[in-house]
Amino acid sequence: MTSATQLLASIEGVGRDPRRGGFSRHGFDRVELELREWFLAEAERRGLAVRGDRNGNLWAWWGEPGPGAIVTGSHLDSVPGGGAFDGPLGVVSALSAVDMLRERGFTPAKPLAVVVFAEEEGGRFGVPCLGSRLLSGAIDPDTARRLADPDGVTLADAVTAAGLDPARLGRDDDVLATIGTFVELHVEQGRGLVDLGAPVAVASSILAHGRWRFRFTGEGNHAGATLLGDRHDPMVPAAEMVLAARIAAADVEDARATVGRLVPNPGGTNVIASSVDVWLDARAPDDAATRRVLEKIRTMASDAVHREGCVLTVTEESYGDTVHFEPGLRDRIAAALGGIPVLPTGAGHDAGVLAAHVPTAMLFVRNPTGVSHAPEEYAEPADCESGVTALAAVLGQLAG
Ligand code: GLV
Ligand code: MN
Ligand code: MN
C-alpha cells in the first residue's frame, strides 16, 4: 500500500512556483497535464482503467463503469501559489484507500471510481469547479468555451490543445448517471478540527459563494502632468471598493468578502490607469445574505465612481448557492466512523456542485494552522493516514 504522504511526495516537484512560493497548477496547463499523466500511471499501476469524460475530468475505474458507482476523488489544480494539499490530498487519499481495501481482500459489489475534476479552483479561467459545473450543466457550455485566461487563451483553445473536442463540452447525463454516491476527502481549510482535537470530520454545509468582476473605467493620463482636479483615476474608486468589501462583509453575520486580484490597465508606475479590474469573492450563509453584501459593495463603489467621474460595470463570473450535504448520508458516515465531528466550511468544492444531483458527502482532514490557499497549508502524515482509513471505511461500506 502506498500512503497518501508518499503519493504526495511523488508530485512535490511538479508545478512549484519559485516566484510566489508553493504551487501554481492550473487547468489544462503544462503542469496540470503532467499531473494527469502521473494520475494515469498511478491508476495503471493499480489496474484501474482510466476514462476521460467530455469535460476533461478523469475517471479511474475499479470494476466496470456503470450506474450506482461509488465515486471518490478531488482535483489536482491549485490557486496561484497554493499549497500541496488542497485537491491532491483527496486524489492521493482515494488511491491509497483503494490500496488499503485491496490489501484487506475487499472486492466492491458496486463499481468504484477515483475521479480528478478539472480546474476546480478557477485559477486559470476564473470559474471555480469548472469540470464538475460543465459535467452537471451548472455552466452553459458556450459561456465556458469563451472563458479566457490572463493571456487570452480561451477554454475552447486550451481543451483543444489537451486533445478534447470543445464542441462536446457540457452536461453529460451518461457520466452523471454512473454516480451513485460521491465522497470527496479534503484538507480542512480552517481550525475546526484543531479546536476539537480530532483528525477527521464529515462536512455539513458550504457557504453560498459568488465571484464578480468590477471594471472601473476612467481616463489614462500622465502621473506628473495631470492636475488632481483634472483626473478620472479609476484606481481611486477601485481602492474604495476594496475597503467597501471589508465593511460590507462585517455588516452581515458570517459573511466574507475578499479582493485577491486587482489589475490596472495599462499598469505603469507613472501612468494614471485607464481602467482597473477588481475581482470580488463574496460568501455568506445564504443567497439573500450574499446578495446583500454584494449590493452594499456595489453601492459604495458606484458612489466612489461618481465622485471621480469614472464608470463602473459589474459582471457576475460565477455563483453557487449554499450547499447542505444530505443529512442522512452525513450522519451515517459520522456514526460509522465512531461519531466524528460534523463541520461546515466556507470553501467551495466539486462535491458542492455534485450535491445538487447525487448523494454527496465530504471528509475533512485536520490542518494544524487552518491556513489554506497558501504555501503554508499542511496536514500531518498521521492525520492524512487517519483520513485514508476513514475514507476506506466509508468506501467499503458504500460499495460492499
Ligand atoms: C476553492 O477552494 C474556493 O473555495 O474558492
Ligand atoms: Mn481551494
Ligand atoms: Mn479544493
Short mmCIF file of C-alpha atoms and ligand atoms in Angstrom, two decimals:
data_model
loop_
_atom_site.label_atom_id
_atom_site.label_comp_id
_atom_site.label_asym_id
_atom_site.label_seq_id
_atom_site.Cartn_x
_atom_site.Cartn_y
_atom_site.Cartn_z
CA MET A 1 0.00 0.00 0.00
CA THR A 2 1.29 3.47 -0.86
CA SER A 3 0.49 6.07 1.76
CA ALA A 4 -1.10 9.42 0.97
CA THR A 5 2.08 11.14 2.15
CA GLN A 6 4.26 9.02 -0.18
CA LEU A 7 1.96 9.77 -3.10
CA LEU A 8 2.01 13.50 -2.33
CA ALA A 9 5.81 13.34 -2.20
CA SER A 10 5.85 11.84 -5.69
CA ILE A 11 4.32 15.06 -7.12
CA GLU A 12 6.01 17.61 -4.89
CA GLY A 13 8.34 18.67 -7.71
CA VAL A 14 5.52 19.32 -10.17
CA GLY A 15 4.30 22.88 -10.58
CA ARG A 16 6.40 24.60 -7.93
CA ASP A 17 6.15 28.36 -8.25
CA PRO A 18 9.51 29.97 -7.46
CA ARG A 19 8.10 33.50 -7.65
CA ARG A 20 5.02 33.12 -5.48
CA GLY A 21 6.12 30.14 -3.41
CA GLY A 22 4.02 26.97 -3.20
CA PHE A 23 2.47 25.55 -6.35
CA SER A 24 0.79 27.02 -9.41
CA ARG A 25 -1.07 24.24 -11.20
CA HIS A 26 -3.91 25.37 -13.43
CA GLY A 27 -6.48 23.61 -15.54
CA PHE A 28 -5.04 22.19 -18.78
CA ASP A 29 -1.70 23.98 -18.41
CA ARG A 30 1.58 22.10 -18.87
CA VAL A 31 1.86 21.34 -15.19
CA GLU A 32 -1.69 20.08 -14.75
CA LEU A 33 -1.28 17.91 -17.85
CA GLU A 34 1.85 16.43 -16.23
CA LEU A 35 -0.20 15.68 -13.10
CA ARG A 36 -2.81 13.99 -15.27
CA GLU A 37 -0.06 11.76 -16.71
CA TRP A 38 1.02 10.97 -13.15
CA PHE A 39 -2.57 10.03 -12.29
CA LEU A 40 -2.81 7.79 -15.37
CA ALA A 41 0.37 5.99 -14.31
CA GLU A 42 -0.85 5.53 -10.72
CA ALA A 43 -4.18 4.21 -11.96
CA GLU A 44 -2.45 1.86 -14.37
CA ARG A 45 -0.18 0.59 -11.60
CA ARG A 46 -3.34 -0.39 -9.76
CA GLY A 47 -5.03 -1.90 -12.80
CA LEU A 48 -7.71 0.81 -12.82
CA ALA A 49 -8.97 1.69 -16.30
CA VAL A 50 -8.96 5.45 -16.87
CA ARG A 51 -11.57 7.17 -18.98
CA GLY A 52 -11.58 10.89 -19.68
CA ASP A 53 -15.04 12.40 -19.94
CA ARG A 54 -16.16 15.10 -22.42
CA ASN A 55 -15.35 17.85 -19.90
CA GLY A 56 -11.76 17.00 -19.10
CA ASN A 57 -12.41 15.06 -15.88
CA LEU A 58 -10.56 11.76 -15.41
CA TRP A 59 -12.21 8.62 -14.02
CA ALA A 60 -10.18 5.58 -12.88
CA TRP A 61 -12.45 2.56 -12.56
CA TRP A 62 -12.24 -0.39 -10.21
CA GLY A 63 -14.81 -2.64 -11.84
CA GLU A 64 -16.94 -2.00 -14.91
CA PRO A 65 -18.16 1.60 -15.16
CA GLY A 66 -21.88 1.62 -14.53
CA PRO A 67 -24.78 3.08 -12.60
CA GLY A 68 -24.68 3.20 -8.84
CA ALA A 69 -20.91 3.66 -8.72
CA ILE A 70 -19.24 4.85 -5.55
CA VAL A 71 -17.01 7.73 -6.60
CA THR A 72 -14.27 9.46 -4.66
CA GLY A 73 -11.56 11.94 -5.62
CA SER A 74 -10.91 15.67 -5.88
CA HIS A 75 -8.73 17.89 -8.07
CA LEU A 76 -5.05 18.39 -8.90
CA ASP A 77 -5.06 22.08 -9.86
CA SER A 78 -4.26 24.80 -7.35
CA VAL A 79 -4.74 28.50 -6.75
CA PRO A 80 -1.74 30.65 -7.83
CA GLY A 81 0.96 29.94 -5.25
CA GLY A 82 -1.22 27.39 -3.45
CA GLY A 83 -0.44 24.61 -1.01
CA ALA A 84 0.30 20.95 -1.60
CA PHE A 85 -2.89 19.55 -0.04
CA ASP A 86 -5.94 21.40 -1.40
CA GLY A 87 -7.08 18.98 -4.07
CA PRO A 88 -4.20 16.50 -4.30
CA LEU A 89 -4.89 15.16 -0.78
CA GLY A 90 -8.32 13.96 -1.95
CA VAL A 91 -6.84 12.25 -5.01
CA VAL A 92 -3.93 10.55 -3.27
CA SER A 93 -6.16 9.50 -0.35
CA ALA A 94 -8.56 7.91 -2.83
CA LEU A 95 -5.72 5.92 -4.45
CA SER A 96 -4.34 4.94 -1.07
CA ALA A 97 -7.80 3.89 0.16
CA VAL A 98 -8.12 1.62 -2.90
CA ASP A 99 -4.77 0.05 -1.90
CA MET A 100 -5.98 -0.39 1.67
CA LEU A 101 -9.24 -2.03 0.63
CA ARG A 102 -7.43 -4.39 -1.70
CA GLU A 103 -4.92 -5.38 0.94
CA ARG A 104 -7.84 -6.36 3.11
CA GLY A 105 -9.14 -8.56 0.30
CA PHE A 106 -12.15 -6.35 -0.29
CA THR A 107 -13.95 -6.68 -3.61
CA PRO A 108 -16.50 -3.96 -4.34
CA ALA A 109 -20.01 -5.15 -5.11
CA LYS A 110 -20.62 -1.86 -6.90
CA PRO A 111 -18.29 -0.12 -9.36
CA LEU A 112 -15.87 2.22 -7.64
CA ALA A 113 -14.15 5.15 -9.32
CA VAL A 114 -11.46 7.67 -8.45
CA VAL A 115 -12.14 10.98 -10.17
CA VAL A 116 -9.94 14.01 -10.90
CA PHE A 117 -12.00 17.10 -11.65
CA ALA A 118 -10.61 19.77 -13.99
CA GLU A 119 -9.90 23.40 -12.97
CA GLU A 120 -11.57 23.26 -9.54
CA GLU A 121 -10.03 26.50 -8.32
CA GLY A 122 -10.79 28.55 -11.38
CA GLY A 123 -7.17 29.70 -11.11
CA ARG A 124 -6.84 29.91 -14.88
CA PHE A 125 -10.31 30.59 -16.32
CA GLY A 126 -11.90 32.30 -13.31
CA VAL A 127 -14.86 29.98 -12.73
CA PRO A 128 -14.44 27.54 -9.83
CA CYS A 129 -15.36 23.85 -10.18
CA LEU A 130 -15.35 24.19 -13.96
CA GLY A 131 -15.12 20.42 -14.64
CA SER A 132 -17.99 19.50 -12.33
CA ARG A 133 -20.06 22.53 -13.40
CA LEU A 134 -19.73 21.52 -17.04
CA LEU A 135 -20.49 17.87 -16.27
CA SER A 136 -23.62 18.75 -14.30
CA GLY A 137 -24.84 21.54 -16.59
CA ALA A 138 -24.25 24.26 -13.97
CA ILE A 139 -22.49 26.41 -16.58
CA ASP A 140 -23.61 27.00 -20.13
CA PRO A 141 -21.03 25.41 -22.47
CA ASP A 142 -20.97 28.43 -24.80
CA THR A 143 -20.14 30.70 -21.87
CA ALA A 144 -17.50 28.21 -20.75
CA ARG A 145 -15.90 27.92 -24.19
CA ARG A 146 -15.44 31.70 -24.28
CA LEU A 147 -13.75 31.94 -20.86
CA ALA A 148 -10.21 33.23 -21.32
CA ASP A 149 -7.11 33.03 -19.17
CA PRO A 150 -4.97 36.13 -18.44
CA ASP A 151 -3.03 35.51 -21.70
CA GLY A 152 -6.24 35.48 -23.73
CA VAL A 153 -6.23 31.71 -24.32
CA THR A 154 -9.85 30.55 -24.33
CA LEU A 155 -11.08 27.39 -22.63
CA ALA A 156 -12.00 26.13 -26.11
CA ASP A 157 -8.36 26.56 -27.20
CA ALA A 158 -6.98 25.02 -24.01
CA VAL A 159 -9.13 21.88 -24.16
CA THR A 160 -8.36 21.50 -27.86
CA ALA A 161 -4.64 21.60 -27.07
CA ALA A 162 -5.28 18.94 -24.41
CA GLY A 163 -6.90 16.66 -27.01
CA LEU A 164 -10.57 17.31 -26.19
CA ASP A 165 -13.31 18.46 -28.54
CA PRO A 166 -14.62 21.83 -27.28
CA ALA A 167 -17.89 21.27 -29.12
CA ARG A 168 -18.61 18.36 -26.76
CA LEU A 169 -18.21 20.33 -23.52
CA GLY A 170 -21.40 20.40 -21.45
CA ARG A 171 -23.81 18.44 -19.32
CA ASP A 172 -23.10 14.72 -19.57
CA ASP A 173 -26.06 12.70 -18.35
CA ASP A 174 -24.36 9.40 -19.17
CA VAL A 175 -21.49 10.17 -16.79
CA LEU A 176 -23.78 11.70 -14.16
CA ALA A 177 -25.94 8.59 -14.24
CA THR A 178 -22.99 6.41 -13.26
CA ILE A 179 -22.51 8.24 -9.95
CA GLY A 180 -24.38 6.54 -7.13
CA THR A 181 -22.64 8.41 -4.32
CA PHE A 182 -19.72 10.86 -4.33
CA VAL A 183 -17.40 11.24 -1.35
CA GLU A 184 -14.63 13.88 -1.50
CA LEU A 185 -11.86 13.98 1.07
CA HIS A 186 -10.22 17.39 1.55
CA VAL A 187 -7.74 19.09 3.83
CA GLU A 188 -9.67 21.26 6.28
CA GLN A 189 -9.44 24.98 5.43
CA GLY A 190 -9.94 26.24 8.95
CA ARG A 191 -9.17 25.22 12.52
CA GLY A 192 -12.36 23.37 13.41
CA LEU A 193 -10.62 20.03 13.90
CA VAL A 194 -7.70 21.58 15.79
CA ASP A 195 -10.14 23.13 18.24
CA LEU A 196 -11.97 19.81 18.63
CA GLY A 197 -8.77 17.75 18.91
CA ALA A 198 -9.88 15.30 16.21
CA PRO A 199 -8.14 14.25 12.96
CA VAL A 200 -11.16 13.77 10.66
CA ALA A 201 -14.62 15.34 10.28
CA VAL A 202 -17.59 15.00 7.98
CA ALA A 203 -18.96 18.10 6.23
CA SER A 204 -22.37 19.63 6.90
CA SER A 205 -22.56 22.63 4.56
CA ILE A 206 -20.80 25.10 2.26
CA LEU A 207 -21.43 28.85 2.21
CA ALA A 208 -23.10 30.49 -0.78
CA HIS A 209 -20.30 31.84 -2.97
CA GLY A 210 -20.03 34.24 -5.88
CA ARG A 211 -17.30 35.91 -7.91
CA TRP A 212 -17.82 39.25 -9.62
CA ARG A 213 -15.57 41.40 -11.81
CA PHE A 214 -15.81 45.14 -11.09
CA ARG A 215 -14.41 47.11 -14.02
CA PHE A 216 -13.64 50.76 -13.19
CA THR A 217 -13.06 52.83 -16.31
CA GLY A 218 -11.52 56.30 -16.20
CA GLU A 219 -9.07 58.29 -18.27
CA GLY A 220 -5.48 57.24 -18.77
CA ASN A 221 -3.09 60.13 -18.33
CA HIS A 222 0.29 61.36 -17.10
CA ALA A 223 1.10 60.85 -13.38
CA GLY A 224 3.15 64.04 -13.17
CA ALA A 225 1.45 66.44 -15.55
CA THR A 226 -2.24 65.85 -14.74
CA LEU A 227 -3.63 68.15 -12.04
CA LEU A 228 -5.56 66.37 -9.28
CA GLY A 229 -8.76 68.18 -10.23
CA ASP A 230 -8.47 67.02 -13.84
CA ARG A 231 -8.17 63.34 -13.05
CA HIS A 232 -10.58 60.49 -13.67
CA ASP A 233 -8.39 57.91 -11.97
CA PRO A 234 -10.17 54.53 -11.75
CA MET A 235 -7.72 53.35 -9.10
CA VAL A 236 -9.33 55.67 -6.55
CA PRO A 237 -12.84 54.12 -6.64
CA ALA A 238 -11.20 50.69 -7.02
CA ALA A 239 -9.36 51.27 -3.74
CA GLU A 240 -12.58 52.42 -2.09
CA MET A 241 -14.26 49.24 -3.31
CA VAL A 242 -11.57 47.11 -1.64
CA LEU A 243 -12.37 48.80 1.66
CA ALA A 244 -16.11 48.55 0.96
CA ALA A 245 -15.75 44.77 0.70
CA ARG A 246 -14.46 44.59 4.27
CA ILE A 247 -17.12 47.00 5.57
CA ALA A 248 -19.99 45.19 3.82
CA ALA A 249 -18.91 41.72 4.96
CA ALA A 250 -18.51 42.89 8.54
CA ASP A 251 -22.15 44.02 8.45
CA VAL A 252 -23.60 40.56 7.66
CA GLU A 253 -23.28 37.64 10.06
CA ASP A 254 -20.71 35.04 8.99
CA ALA A 255 -20.15 36.74 5.61
CA ARG A 256 -16.75 37.12 3.95
CA ALA A 257 -15.72 39.36 1.07
CA THR A 258 -12.28 39.38 -0.48
CA VAL A 259 -10.38 41.20 -3.17
CA GLY A 260 -7.42 38.99 -4.04
CA ARG A 261 -6.84 40.21 -7.55
CA LEU A 262 -6.69 43.73 -8.96
CA VAL A 263 -5.34 44.50 -12.42
CA PRO A 264 -4.77 48.08 -13.61
CA ASN A 265 -4.58 48.70 -17.33
CA PRO A 266 -2.01 49.55 -18.65
CA GLY A 267 -0.24 49.24 -15.28
CA GLY A 268 2.68 51.70 -15.16
CA THR A 269 4.13 53.47 -12.12
CA ASN A 270 3.92 56.87 -13.79
CA VAL A 271 0.63 56.24 -15.57
CA ILE A 272 -2.90 57.03 -14.36
CA ALA A 273 -4.70 53.82 -15.29
CA SER A 274 -7.37 53.95 -17.95
CA SER A 275 -9.19 51.08 -16.28
CA VAL A 276 -8.88 48.75 -13.30
CA ASP A 277 -10.38 45.27 -12.98
CA VAL A 278 -11.09 44.15 -9.43
CA TRP A 279 -12.37 40.67 -8.64
CA LEU A 280 -14.68 40.26 -5.66
CA ASP A 281 -15.12 36.90 -3.93
CA ALA A 282 -18.11 37.09 -1.57
CA ARG A 283 -19.59 34.33 0.58
CA ALA A 284 -22.33 34.18 3.21
CA PRO A 285 -24.65 31.63 4.83
CA ASP A 286 -27.40 32.06 2.25
CA ASP A 287 -28.25 33.64 -1.06
CA ALA A 288 -30.00 36.71 0.39
CA ALA A 289 -27.08 37.49 2.70
CA THR A 290 -24.56 37.08 -0.12
CA ARG A 291 -26.59 39.41 -2.35
CA ARG A 292 -26.83 41.95 0.49
CA VAL A 293 -23.04 42.01 0.78
CA LEU A 294 -22.69 42.40 -2.99
CA GLU A 295 -25.25 45.19 -3.21
CA LYS A 296 -23.65 47.17 -0.41
CA ILE A 297 -20.26 46.93 -2.11
CA ARG A 298 -21.79 47.86 -5.46
CA THR A 299 -23.48 50.93 -3.95
CA MET A 300 -20.31 52.12 -2.22
CA ALA A 301 -18.28 51.53 -5.40
CA SER A 302 -20.87 53.41 -7.51
CA ASP A 303 -20.71 56.41 -5.16
CA ALA A 304 -16.92 56.41 -5.39
CA VAL A 305 -17.05 56.13 -9.18
CA HIS A 306 -19.42 59.08 -9.35
CA ARG A 307 -17.09 61.25 -7.24
CA GLU A 308 -14.14 60.51 -9.55
CA GLY A 309 -16.02 60.84 -12.84
CA CYS A 310 -15.43 57.23 -13.79
CA VAL A 311 -17.68 54.39 -14.98
CA LEU A 312 -18.37 51.05 -13.27
CA THR A 313 -19.55 47.77 -14.79
CA VAL A 314 -20.10 44.67 -12.65
CA THR A 315 -20.12 41.19 -14.18
CA GLU A 316 -21.07 38.02 -12.33
CA GLU A 317 -18.47 35.40 -13.25
CA SER A 318 -19.78 32.55 -11.10
CA TYR A 319 -22.30 31.84 -8.38
CA GLY A 320 -23.19 28.84 -6.26
CA ASP A 321 -25.90 28.79 -3.60
CA THR A 322 -25.45 27.35 -0.10
CA VAL A 323 -24.93 23.58 -0.05
CA HIS A 324 -26.37 21.38 2.69
CA PHE A 325 -24.96 17.90 2.34
CA GLU A 326 -27.53 15.10 2.62
CA PRO A 327 -28.10 14.76 6.37
CA GLY A 328 -28.83 11.01 6.27
CA LEU A 329 -25.58 10.16 4.49
CA ARG A 330 -23.62 12.64 6.63
CA ASP A 331 -24.96 11.14 9.86
CA ARG A 332 -24.41 7.54 8.70
CA ILE A 333 -20.80 8.38 7.87
CA ALA A 334 -20.23 10.22 11.16
CA ALA A 335 -21.67 7.29 13.12
CA ALA A 336 -19.78 4.63 11.13
CA LEU A 337 -16.55 6.49 11.90
CA GLY A 338 -17.19 6.46 15.62
CA GLY A 339 -19.06 9.73 15.97
CA ILE A 340 -16.56 12.04 14.26
CA PRO A 341 -17.29 15.80 14.29
CA VAL A 342 -19.59 17.41 11.75
CA LEU A 343 -18.23 20.71 10.41
CA PRO A 344 -19.38 23.42 7.96
CA THR A 345 -16.95 25.07 5.59
CA GLY A 346 -16.55 28.37 3.81
CA ALA A 347 -14.57 26.79 0.96
CA GLY A 348 -16.09 25.62 -2.31
CA HIS A 349 -15.72 22.09 -3.70
CA ASP A 350 -16.76 19.91 -6.63
CA ALA A 351 -18.72 17.94 -4.02
CA GLY A 352 -20.83 21.06 -3.53
CA VAL A 353 -21.66 21.19 -7.23
CA LEU A 354 -22.48 17.47 -7.42
CA ALA A 355 -24.61 17.60 -4.27
CA ALA A 356 -27.45 19.06 -6.36
CA HIS A 357 -27.50 15.86 -8.44
CA VAL A 358 -26.30 12.85 -6.43
CA PRO A 359 -25.91 11.87 -2.76
CA THR A 360 -22.68 13.53 -1.78
CA ALA A 361 -20.51 13.73 1.32
CA MET A 362 -17.15 15.17 2.31
CA LEU A 363 -14.47 14.25 4.82
CA PHE A 364 -12.06 16.86 6.19
CA VAL A 365 -8.55 16.14 7.49
CA ARG A 366 -7.11 18.29 10.26
CA ASN A 367 -4.93 21.22 9.23
CA PRO A 368 -2.81 22.32 12.21
CA THR A 369 -2.84 26.02 11.34
CA GLY A 370 -6.01 26.19 9.29
CA VAL A 371 -4.06 28.05 6.58
CA SER A 372 -5.08 27.18 3.02
CA HIS A 373 -4.66 28.64 -0.48
CA ALA A 374 -1.12 29.45 0.63
CA PRO A 375 2.18 27.55 0.68
CA GLU A 376 1.88 27.01 4.47
CA GLU A 377 -1.18 24.73 4.05
CA TYR A 378 -0.41 21.45 5.84
CA ALA A 379 -1.67 18.19 7.28
CA GLU A 380 0.42 15.83 9.44
CA PRO A 381 1.21 12.43 7.86
CA ALA A 382 -0.57 10.65 10.73
CA ASP A 383 -3.72 12.72 10.12
CA CYS A 384 -3.52 12.00 6.39
CA GLU A 385 -3.42 8.30 7.26
CA SER A 386 -6.45 8.74 9.52
CA GLY A 387 -8.16 10.32 6.54
CA VAL A 388 -7.30 7.38 4.28
CA THR A 389 -8.51 4.89 6.91
CA ALA A 390 -11.77 6.81 7.27
CA LEU A 391 -12.24 7.08 3.51
CA ALA A 392 -11.53 3.35 3.03
CA ALA A 393 -14.11 2.53 5.70
CA VAL A 394 -16.72 4.73 4.02
CA LEU A 395 -15.99 3.35 0.54
CA GLY A 396 -16.01 -0.20 1.87
CA GLN A 397 -19.39 0.33 3.44
CA LEU A 398 -20.92 2.09 0.45
CA ALA A 399 -19.51 -0.27 -2.18
CA GLY A 400 -19.69 -3.50 -0.18
C1 GLV B 1 -11.97 26.93 -3.56
O1 GLV B 1 -11.24 26.33 -2.82
C2 GLV B 1 -12.70 28.07 -3.08
O2 GLV B 1 -13.38 27.94 -2.05
O3 GLV B 1 -12.56 29.14 -3.66
MN MN B 2 -9.16 25.54 -2.94
MN MN B 3 -10.04 22.02 -3.14
#
